[in-house]
GROMACS .gro file of C-alpha atoms in nm:
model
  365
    1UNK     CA    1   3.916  -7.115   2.470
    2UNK     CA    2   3.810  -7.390   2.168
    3UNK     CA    3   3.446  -7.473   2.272
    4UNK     CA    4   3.393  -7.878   2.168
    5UNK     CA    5   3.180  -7.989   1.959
    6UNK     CA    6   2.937  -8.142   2.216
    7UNK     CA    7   2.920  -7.827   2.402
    8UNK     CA    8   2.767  -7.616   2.102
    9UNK     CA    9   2.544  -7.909   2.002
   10UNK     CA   10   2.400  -7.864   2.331
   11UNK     CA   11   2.393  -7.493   2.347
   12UNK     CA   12   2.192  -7.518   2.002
   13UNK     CA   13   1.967  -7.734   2.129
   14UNK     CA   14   1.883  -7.529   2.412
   15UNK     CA   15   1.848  -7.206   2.246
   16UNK     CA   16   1.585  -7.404   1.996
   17UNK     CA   17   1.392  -7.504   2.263
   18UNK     CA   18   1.379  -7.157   2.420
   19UNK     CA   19   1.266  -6.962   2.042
   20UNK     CA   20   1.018  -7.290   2.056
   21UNK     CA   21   0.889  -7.259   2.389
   22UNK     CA   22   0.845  -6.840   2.288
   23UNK     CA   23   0.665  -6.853   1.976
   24UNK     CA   24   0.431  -7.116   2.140
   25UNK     CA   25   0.363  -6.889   2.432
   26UNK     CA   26   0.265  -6.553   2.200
   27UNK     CA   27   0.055  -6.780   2.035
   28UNK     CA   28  -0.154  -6.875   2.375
   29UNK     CA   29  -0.477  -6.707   2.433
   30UNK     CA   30  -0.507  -6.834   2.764
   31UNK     CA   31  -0.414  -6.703   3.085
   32UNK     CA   32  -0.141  -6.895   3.301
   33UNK     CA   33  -0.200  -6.930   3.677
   34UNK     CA   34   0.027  -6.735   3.910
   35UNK     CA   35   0.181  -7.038   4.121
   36UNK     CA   36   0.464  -6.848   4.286
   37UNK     CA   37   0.400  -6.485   4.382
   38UNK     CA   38   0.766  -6.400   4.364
   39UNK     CA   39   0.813  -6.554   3.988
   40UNK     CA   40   0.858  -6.236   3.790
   41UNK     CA   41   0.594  -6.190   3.524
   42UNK     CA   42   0.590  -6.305   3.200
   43UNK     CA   43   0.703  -6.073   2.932
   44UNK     CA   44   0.434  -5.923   2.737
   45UNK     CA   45   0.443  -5.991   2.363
   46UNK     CA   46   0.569  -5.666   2.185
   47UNK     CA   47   0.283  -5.478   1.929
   48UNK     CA   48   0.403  -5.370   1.670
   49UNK     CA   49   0.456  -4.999   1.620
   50UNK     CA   50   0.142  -4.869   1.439
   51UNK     CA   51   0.176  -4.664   1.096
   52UNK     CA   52   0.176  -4.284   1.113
   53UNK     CA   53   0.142  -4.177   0.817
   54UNK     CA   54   0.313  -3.834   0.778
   55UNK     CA   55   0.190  -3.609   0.553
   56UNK     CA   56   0.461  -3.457   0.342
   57UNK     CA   57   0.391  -3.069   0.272
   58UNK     CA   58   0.455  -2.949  -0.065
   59UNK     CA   59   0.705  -2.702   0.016
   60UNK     CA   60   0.712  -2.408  -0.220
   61UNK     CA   61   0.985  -2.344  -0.442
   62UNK     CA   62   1.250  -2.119  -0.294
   63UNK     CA   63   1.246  -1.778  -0.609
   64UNK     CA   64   1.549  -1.643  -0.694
   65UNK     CA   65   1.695  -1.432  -1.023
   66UNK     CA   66   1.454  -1.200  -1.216
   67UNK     CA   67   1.144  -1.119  -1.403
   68UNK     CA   68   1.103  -0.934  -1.669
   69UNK     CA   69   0.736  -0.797  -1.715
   70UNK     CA   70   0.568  -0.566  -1.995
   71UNK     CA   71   0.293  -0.410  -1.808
   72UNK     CA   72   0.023  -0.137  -1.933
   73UNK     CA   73  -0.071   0.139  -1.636
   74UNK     CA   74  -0.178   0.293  -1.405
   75UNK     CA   75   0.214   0.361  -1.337
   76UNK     CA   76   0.122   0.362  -0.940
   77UNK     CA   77  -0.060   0.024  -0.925
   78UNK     CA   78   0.181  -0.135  -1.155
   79UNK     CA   79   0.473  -0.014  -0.895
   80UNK     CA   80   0.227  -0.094  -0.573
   81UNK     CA   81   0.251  -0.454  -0.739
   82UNK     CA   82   0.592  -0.487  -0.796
   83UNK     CA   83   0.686  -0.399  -0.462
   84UNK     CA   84   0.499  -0.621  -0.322
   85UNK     CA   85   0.617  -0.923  -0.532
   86UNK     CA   86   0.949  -0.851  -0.471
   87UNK     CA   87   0.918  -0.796  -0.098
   88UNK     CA   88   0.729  -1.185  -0.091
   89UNK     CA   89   0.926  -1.359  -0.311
   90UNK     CA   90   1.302  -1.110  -0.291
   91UNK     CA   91   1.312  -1.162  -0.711
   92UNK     CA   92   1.352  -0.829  -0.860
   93UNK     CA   93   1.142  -0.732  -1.137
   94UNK     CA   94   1.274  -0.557  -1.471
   95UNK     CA   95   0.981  -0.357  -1.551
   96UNK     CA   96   0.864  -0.191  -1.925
   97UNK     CA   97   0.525   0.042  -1.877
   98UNK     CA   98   0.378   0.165  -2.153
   99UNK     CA   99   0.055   0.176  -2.333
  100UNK     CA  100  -0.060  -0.185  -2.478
  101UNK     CA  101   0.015  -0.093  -2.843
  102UNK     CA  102   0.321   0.017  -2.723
  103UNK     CA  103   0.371  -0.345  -2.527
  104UNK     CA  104   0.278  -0.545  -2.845
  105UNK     CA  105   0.562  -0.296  -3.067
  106UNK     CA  106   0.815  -0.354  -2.846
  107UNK     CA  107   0.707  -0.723  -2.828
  108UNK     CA  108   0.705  -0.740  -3.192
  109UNK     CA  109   1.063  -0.558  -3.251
  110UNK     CA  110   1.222  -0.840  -2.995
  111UNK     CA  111   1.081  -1.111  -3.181
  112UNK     CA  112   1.354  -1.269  -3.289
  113UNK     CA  113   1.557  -1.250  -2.909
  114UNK     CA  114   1.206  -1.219  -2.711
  115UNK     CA  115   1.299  -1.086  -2.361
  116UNK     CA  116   0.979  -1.058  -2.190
  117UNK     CA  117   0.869  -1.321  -1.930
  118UNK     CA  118   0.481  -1.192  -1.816
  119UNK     CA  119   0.252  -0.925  -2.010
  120UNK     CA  120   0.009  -0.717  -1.873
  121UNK     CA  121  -0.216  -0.562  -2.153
  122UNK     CA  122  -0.568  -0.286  -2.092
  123UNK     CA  123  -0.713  -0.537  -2.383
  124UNK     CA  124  -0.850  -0.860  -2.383
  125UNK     CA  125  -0.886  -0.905  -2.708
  126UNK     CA  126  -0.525  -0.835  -2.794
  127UNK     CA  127  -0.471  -1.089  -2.486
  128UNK     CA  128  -0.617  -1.315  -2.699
  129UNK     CA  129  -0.456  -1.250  -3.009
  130UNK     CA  130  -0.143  -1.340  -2.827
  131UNK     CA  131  -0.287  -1.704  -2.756
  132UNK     CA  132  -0.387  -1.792  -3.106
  133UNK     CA  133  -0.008  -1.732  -3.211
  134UNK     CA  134   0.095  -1.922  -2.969
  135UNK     CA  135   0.311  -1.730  -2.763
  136UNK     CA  136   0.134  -1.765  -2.434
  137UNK     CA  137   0.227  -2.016  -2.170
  138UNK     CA  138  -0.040  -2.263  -1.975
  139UNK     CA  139  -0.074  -2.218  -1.673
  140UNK     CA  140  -0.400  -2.426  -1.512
  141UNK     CA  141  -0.302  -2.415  -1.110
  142UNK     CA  142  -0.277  -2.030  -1.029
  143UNK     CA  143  -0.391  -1.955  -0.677
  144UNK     CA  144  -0.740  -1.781  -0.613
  145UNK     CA  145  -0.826  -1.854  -1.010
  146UNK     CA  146  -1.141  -1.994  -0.928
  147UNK     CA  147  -1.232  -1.642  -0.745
  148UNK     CA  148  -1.172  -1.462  -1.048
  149UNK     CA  149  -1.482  -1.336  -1.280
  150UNK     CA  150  -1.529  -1.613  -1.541
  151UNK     CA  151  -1.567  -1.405  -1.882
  152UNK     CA  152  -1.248  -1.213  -1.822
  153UNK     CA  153  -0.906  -1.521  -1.801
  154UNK     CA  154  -0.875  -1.819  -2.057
  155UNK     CA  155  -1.024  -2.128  -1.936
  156UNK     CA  156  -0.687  -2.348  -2.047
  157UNK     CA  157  -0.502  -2.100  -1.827
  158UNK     CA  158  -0.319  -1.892  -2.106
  159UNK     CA  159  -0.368  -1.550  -1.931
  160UNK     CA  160  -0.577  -1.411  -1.641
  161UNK     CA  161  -0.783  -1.125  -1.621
  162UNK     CA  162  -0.701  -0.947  -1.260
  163UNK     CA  163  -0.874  -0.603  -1.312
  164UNK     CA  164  -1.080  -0.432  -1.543
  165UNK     CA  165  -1.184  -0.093  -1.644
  166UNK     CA  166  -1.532   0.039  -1.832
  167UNK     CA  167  -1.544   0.281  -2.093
  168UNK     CA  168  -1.805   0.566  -2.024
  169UNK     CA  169  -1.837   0.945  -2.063
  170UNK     CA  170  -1.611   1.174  -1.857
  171UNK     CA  171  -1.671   1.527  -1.810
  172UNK     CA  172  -1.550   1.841  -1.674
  173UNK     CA  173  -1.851   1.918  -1.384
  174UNK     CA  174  -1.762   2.328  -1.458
  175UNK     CA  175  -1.825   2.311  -1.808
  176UNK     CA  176  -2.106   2.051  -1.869
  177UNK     CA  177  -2.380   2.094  -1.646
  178UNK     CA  178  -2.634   1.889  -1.815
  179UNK     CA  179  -2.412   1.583  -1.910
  180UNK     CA  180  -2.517   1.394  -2.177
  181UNK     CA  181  -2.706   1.036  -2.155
  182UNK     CA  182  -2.607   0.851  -2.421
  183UNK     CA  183  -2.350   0.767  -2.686
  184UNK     CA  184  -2.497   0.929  -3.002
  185UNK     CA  185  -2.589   1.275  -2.748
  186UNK     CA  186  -2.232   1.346  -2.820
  187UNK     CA  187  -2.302   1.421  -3.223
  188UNK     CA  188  -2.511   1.683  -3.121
  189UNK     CA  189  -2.475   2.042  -3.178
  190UNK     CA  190  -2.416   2.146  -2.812
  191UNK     CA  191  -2.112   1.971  -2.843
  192UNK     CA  192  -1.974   2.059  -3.131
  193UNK     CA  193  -1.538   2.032  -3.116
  194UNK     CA  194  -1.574   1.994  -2.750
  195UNK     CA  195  -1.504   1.624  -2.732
  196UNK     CA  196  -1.241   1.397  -2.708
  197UNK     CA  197  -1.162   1.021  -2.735
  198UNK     CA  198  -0.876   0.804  -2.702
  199UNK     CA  199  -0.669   0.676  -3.017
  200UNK     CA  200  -0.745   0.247  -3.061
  201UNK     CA  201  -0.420   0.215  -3.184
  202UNK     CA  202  -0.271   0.362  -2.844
  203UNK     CA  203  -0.514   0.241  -2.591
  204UNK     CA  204  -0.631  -0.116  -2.572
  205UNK     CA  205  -0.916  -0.050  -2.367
  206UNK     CA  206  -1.044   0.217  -2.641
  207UNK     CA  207  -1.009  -0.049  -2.863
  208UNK     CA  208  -1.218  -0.218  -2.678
  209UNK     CA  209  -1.507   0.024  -2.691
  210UNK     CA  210  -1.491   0.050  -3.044
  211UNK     CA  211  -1.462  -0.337  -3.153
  212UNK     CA  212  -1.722  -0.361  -2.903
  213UNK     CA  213  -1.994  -0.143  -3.038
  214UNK     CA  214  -1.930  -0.262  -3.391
  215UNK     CA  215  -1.950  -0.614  -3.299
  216UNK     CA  216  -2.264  -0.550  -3.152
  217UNK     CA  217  -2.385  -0.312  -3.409
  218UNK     CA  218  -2.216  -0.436  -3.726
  219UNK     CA  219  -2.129  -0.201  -4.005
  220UNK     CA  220  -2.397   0.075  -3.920
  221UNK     CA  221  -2.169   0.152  -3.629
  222UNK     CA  222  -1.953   0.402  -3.799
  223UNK     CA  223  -2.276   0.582  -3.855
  224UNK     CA  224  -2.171   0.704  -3.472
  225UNK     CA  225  -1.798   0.724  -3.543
  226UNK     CA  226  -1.839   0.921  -3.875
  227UNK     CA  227  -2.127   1.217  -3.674
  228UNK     CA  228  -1.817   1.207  -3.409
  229UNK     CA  229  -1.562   1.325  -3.673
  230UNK     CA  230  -1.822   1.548  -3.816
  231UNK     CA  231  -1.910   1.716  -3.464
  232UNK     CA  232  -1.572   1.753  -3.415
  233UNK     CA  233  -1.457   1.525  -3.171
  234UNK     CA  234  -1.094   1.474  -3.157
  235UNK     CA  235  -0.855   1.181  -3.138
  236UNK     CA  236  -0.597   1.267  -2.833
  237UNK     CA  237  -0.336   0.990  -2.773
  238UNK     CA  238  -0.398   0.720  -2.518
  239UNK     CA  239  -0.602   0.757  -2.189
  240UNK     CA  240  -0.426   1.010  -1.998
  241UNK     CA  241  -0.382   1.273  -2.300
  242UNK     CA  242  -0.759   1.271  -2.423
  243UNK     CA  243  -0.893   1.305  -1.983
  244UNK     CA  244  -0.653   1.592  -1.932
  245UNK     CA  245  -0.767   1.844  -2.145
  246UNK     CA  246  -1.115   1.803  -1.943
  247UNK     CA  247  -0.971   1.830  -1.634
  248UNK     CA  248  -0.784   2.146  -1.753
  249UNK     CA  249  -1.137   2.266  -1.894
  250UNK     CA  250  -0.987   2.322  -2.256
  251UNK     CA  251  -1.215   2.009  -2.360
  252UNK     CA  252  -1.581   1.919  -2.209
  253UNK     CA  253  -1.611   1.559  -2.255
  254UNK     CA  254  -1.372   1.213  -2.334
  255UNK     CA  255  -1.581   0.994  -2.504
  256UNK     CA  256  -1.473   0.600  -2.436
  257UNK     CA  257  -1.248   0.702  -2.162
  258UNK     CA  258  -1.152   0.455  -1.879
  259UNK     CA  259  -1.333   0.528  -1.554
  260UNK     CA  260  -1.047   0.472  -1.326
  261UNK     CA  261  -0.867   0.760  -1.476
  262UNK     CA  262  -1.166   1.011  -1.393
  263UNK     CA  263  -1.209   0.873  -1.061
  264UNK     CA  264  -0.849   0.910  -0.922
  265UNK     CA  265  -0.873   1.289  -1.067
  266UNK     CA  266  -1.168   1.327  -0.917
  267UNK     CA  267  -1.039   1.184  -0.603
  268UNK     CA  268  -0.745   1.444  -0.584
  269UNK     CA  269  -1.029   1.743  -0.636
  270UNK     CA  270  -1.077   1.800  -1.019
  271UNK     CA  271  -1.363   1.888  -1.153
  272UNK     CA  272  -1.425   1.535  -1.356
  273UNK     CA  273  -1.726   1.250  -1.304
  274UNK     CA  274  -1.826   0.944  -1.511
  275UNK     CA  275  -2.133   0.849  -1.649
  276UNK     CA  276  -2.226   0.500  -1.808
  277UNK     CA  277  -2.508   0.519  -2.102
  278UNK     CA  278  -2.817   0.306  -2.016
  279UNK     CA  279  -2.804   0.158  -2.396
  280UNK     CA  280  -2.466  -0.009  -2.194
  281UNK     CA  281  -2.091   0.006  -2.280
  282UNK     CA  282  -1.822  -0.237  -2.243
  283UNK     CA  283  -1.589  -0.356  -1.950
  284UNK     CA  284  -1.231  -0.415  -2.057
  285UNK     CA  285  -1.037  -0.654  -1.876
  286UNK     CA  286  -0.695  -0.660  -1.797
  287UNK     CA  287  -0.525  -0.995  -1.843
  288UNK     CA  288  -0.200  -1.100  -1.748
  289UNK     CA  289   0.005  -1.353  -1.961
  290UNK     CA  290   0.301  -1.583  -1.932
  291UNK     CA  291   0.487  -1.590  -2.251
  292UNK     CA  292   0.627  -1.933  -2.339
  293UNK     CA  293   0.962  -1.835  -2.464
  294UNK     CA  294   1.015  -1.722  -2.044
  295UNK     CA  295   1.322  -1.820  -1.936
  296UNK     CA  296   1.222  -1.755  -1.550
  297UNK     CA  297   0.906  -1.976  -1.528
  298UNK     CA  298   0.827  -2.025  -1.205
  299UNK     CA  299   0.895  -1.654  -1.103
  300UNK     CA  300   0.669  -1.556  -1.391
  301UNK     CA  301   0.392  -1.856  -1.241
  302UNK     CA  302   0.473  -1.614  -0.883
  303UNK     CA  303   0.380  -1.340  -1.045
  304UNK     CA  304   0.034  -1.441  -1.206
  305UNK     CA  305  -0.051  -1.592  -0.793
  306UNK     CA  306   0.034  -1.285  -0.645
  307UNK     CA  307  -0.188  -1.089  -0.900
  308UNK     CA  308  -0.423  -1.304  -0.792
  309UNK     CA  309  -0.365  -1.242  -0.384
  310UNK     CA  310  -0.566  -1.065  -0.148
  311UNK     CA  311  -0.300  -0.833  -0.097
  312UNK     CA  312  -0.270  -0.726  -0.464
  313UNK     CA  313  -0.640  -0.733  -0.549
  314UNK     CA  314  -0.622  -0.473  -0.247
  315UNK     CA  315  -0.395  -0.285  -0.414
  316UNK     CA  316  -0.609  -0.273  -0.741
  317UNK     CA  317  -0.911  -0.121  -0.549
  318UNK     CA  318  -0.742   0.140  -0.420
  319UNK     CA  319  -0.653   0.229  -0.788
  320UNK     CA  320  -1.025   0.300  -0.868
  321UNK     CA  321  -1.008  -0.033  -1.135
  322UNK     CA  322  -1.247  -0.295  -1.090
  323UNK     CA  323  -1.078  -0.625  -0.923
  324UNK     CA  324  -1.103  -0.946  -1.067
  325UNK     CA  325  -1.181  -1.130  -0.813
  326UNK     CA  326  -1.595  -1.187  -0.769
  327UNK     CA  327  -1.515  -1.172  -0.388
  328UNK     CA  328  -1.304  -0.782  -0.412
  329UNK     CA  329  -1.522  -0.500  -0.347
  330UNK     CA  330  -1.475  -0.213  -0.602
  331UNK     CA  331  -1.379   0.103  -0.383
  332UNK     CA  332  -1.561   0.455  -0.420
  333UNK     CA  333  -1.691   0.372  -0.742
  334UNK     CA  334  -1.984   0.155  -0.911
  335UNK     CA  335  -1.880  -0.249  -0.943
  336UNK     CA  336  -1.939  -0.502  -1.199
  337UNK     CA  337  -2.301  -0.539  -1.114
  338UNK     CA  338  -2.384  -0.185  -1.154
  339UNK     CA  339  -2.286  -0.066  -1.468
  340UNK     CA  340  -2.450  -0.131  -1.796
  341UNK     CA  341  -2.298  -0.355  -2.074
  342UNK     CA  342  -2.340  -0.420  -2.440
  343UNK     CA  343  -2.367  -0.752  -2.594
  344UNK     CA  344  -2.008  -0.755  -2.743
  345UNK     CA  345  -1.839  -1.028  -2.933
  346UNK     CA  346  -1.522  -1.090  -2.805
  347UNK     CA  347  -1.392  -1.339  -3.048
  348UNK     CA  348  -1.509  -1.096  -3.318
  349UNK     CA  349  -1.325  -0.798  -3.177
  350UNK     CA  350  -1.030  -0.987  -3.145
  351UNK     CA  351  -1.051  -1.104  -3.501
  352UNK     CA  352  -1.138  -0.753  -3.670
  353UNK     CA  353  -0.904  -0.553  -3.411
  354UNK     CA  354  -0.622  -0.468  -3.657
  355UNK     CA  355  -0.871  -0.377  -3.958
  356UNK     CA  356  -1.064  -0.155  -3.712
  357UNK     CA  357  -0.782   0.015  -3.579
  358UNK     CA  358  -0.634   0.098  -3.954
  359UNK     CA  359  -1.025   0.240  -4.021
  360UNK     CA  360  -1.019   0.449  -3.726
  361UNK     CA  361  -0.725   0.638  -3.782
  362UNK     CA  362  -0.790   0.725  -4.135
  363UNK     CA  363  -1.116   0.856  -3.996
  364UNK     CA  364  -1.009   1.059  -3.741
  365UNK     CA  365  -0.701   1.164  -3.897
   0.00000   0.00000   0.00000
């Protein structure tokens, strides 16, 4: 039906005077009698819905592919670890374990097609070195980082130091019943061809020892390294070769050996224990990297958090290492805060490491 022309004039006049007559009343304050008790009520104005704000939760990224990590021992923690990851995050880890030098050579040969996505090295200094080439990635925001001890991770984020290990005097408890108390009792002539240490150019953390005392005691410190090779003492691979000759009694003492090493055998019932010198020795850290040619970022930035974790720093107690987290209790063995250190140099020893290394071997060769 055609509606006239009057007709909607009209209807638009009315429906004016009705929006009129409704703004008007929201605008009134006061309140209208009730004349007729059957009227229905007035319509209360409607509020407007008040602003929730909703806080929008920074969901994590969902992992998927691979990671490739270079990672110096112990063999069990560095497979404890792995597990783990791969369990939280369901990446699967392609895994290289060998000694650090070994880790930097096999580094080195894949330089021109680098593979490698995290590092793990027994040496901070060589952690370091890695940095001022460039080849380590930033990485500011890892979880529990502000937990961790201070000295031992880059403060730009470049690697993180999640365990340690000191270098002190192992010895057979069968053989050596007075064990000596300091570094330069082991150039005595009780001792004579009964000693080992660990090769620098095979262990990081031996490195450590050695760049350590020098930097501390400049060039009169291969005074001690040249009565070593003069009393004998041998140069025996990495870690594990030099300590298991004492355990097997063939040897007395490892000079510089890692504690954690001597503390799982003696765990398992050999006849090894640890001493630390009072003159003080040196703690090596063991930093974990991100190397900036990674082609699986995020899983490597994973990684580095769950290093990092409760669970994990868990998992490096139980390996008789030191954690690297200030709030980690050391298990069956002395912490941080109980053993004696030297006043090292760490930019020094990171400097002088190769030259050090090449002296060493010609003197113990």
């Amino acid at each position: 039906m055609k509606m006239s022309k009057g007709f909607k004039n009209g209807a638009l006049l009315m429906l004016t005077a009705m929006v009129g007559f409704g703004v008007a009343g929201c605008g009134t304050t006061e309140k209208p009698a009730n004349t007729n008790a059957s009227a229905p009520k007035a319509e209360q104005p409607v509020q407007p819905a008040k602003e929730t704000k909703v806080e929008e939760k920074k969901e994590e990224k969902k992992l998927s592919g691979k990671l490739v990590v270079y990672s110096a021992g112990p063999k069990e923690l560095a497979e404890a670890i792995q597990k783990g990851y791969e369990t939280k995050t369901g990446v699967k880890i392609e895994m290289f374990q060998g000694t650090t030098g070994k880790i930097l050579s096999r580094m080195e040969a894949e330089k021109a097609n680098p593979a490698v996505d995290v590092v793990v090295l027994a040496s901070l200094p060589s952690t370091q070195g890695l940095k001022k080439s460039g080849m380590t990635l930033e990485y500011k925001d890892a979880k529990n980082a502000d937990k961790l001890i201070p000295e031992w991770s880059d403060k730009e984020g470049h690697f993180y130091g999640y365990s340690a290990s000191a270098l002190g005097i192992g010895y057979n408890t069968k053989l050596v019943k007075t064990p000596p108390k300091e570094w330069d009792d082991l150039t005595k002539e009780e001792w004579k061809g009964k000693v080992n240490i660990p090769d620098p150019a095979l262990s990081g953390s031996a490195l450590d020892f050695v760049t350590g005392y020098l930097s501390m005691k400049g060039d009169s410190g291969w005074q001690l390294l040249e009565q070593y090779k003069k009393n004998g003492v041998a140069m025996a691979g990495a870690n594990q070769e030099a300590l298991d000759p004492v355990i097997t009694g063939s040897k007395s003492i490892i000079a510089a050996g890692v504690d954690y090493l001597t503390y799982q055998a003696k765990a398992k019932g050999e006849p090894v224990d640890m001493l630390y010198p009072a003159s003080g020795t040196v703690i090596s850290p063991r930093p974990a990297a991100i190397i900036k040619t990674s082609k699986n970022v995020d899983n490597a930035k994973a990684y580095i958090d769950y290093l990092l974790s409760d669970e994990a720093q868990k998992l490096v107690a139980e390996t008789y290492l030191l954690p690297g987290r200030k709030d980690v209790k050391a298990k069956d063995r002395p912490g941080v805060d109980q053993i004696p250190q030297m006043k090292i140099d760490w930019t020094w020893m990171d400097t002088n490491g190769d030259a050090v290394t090449k002296k060493f071997t010609q003197l113990f060769k």
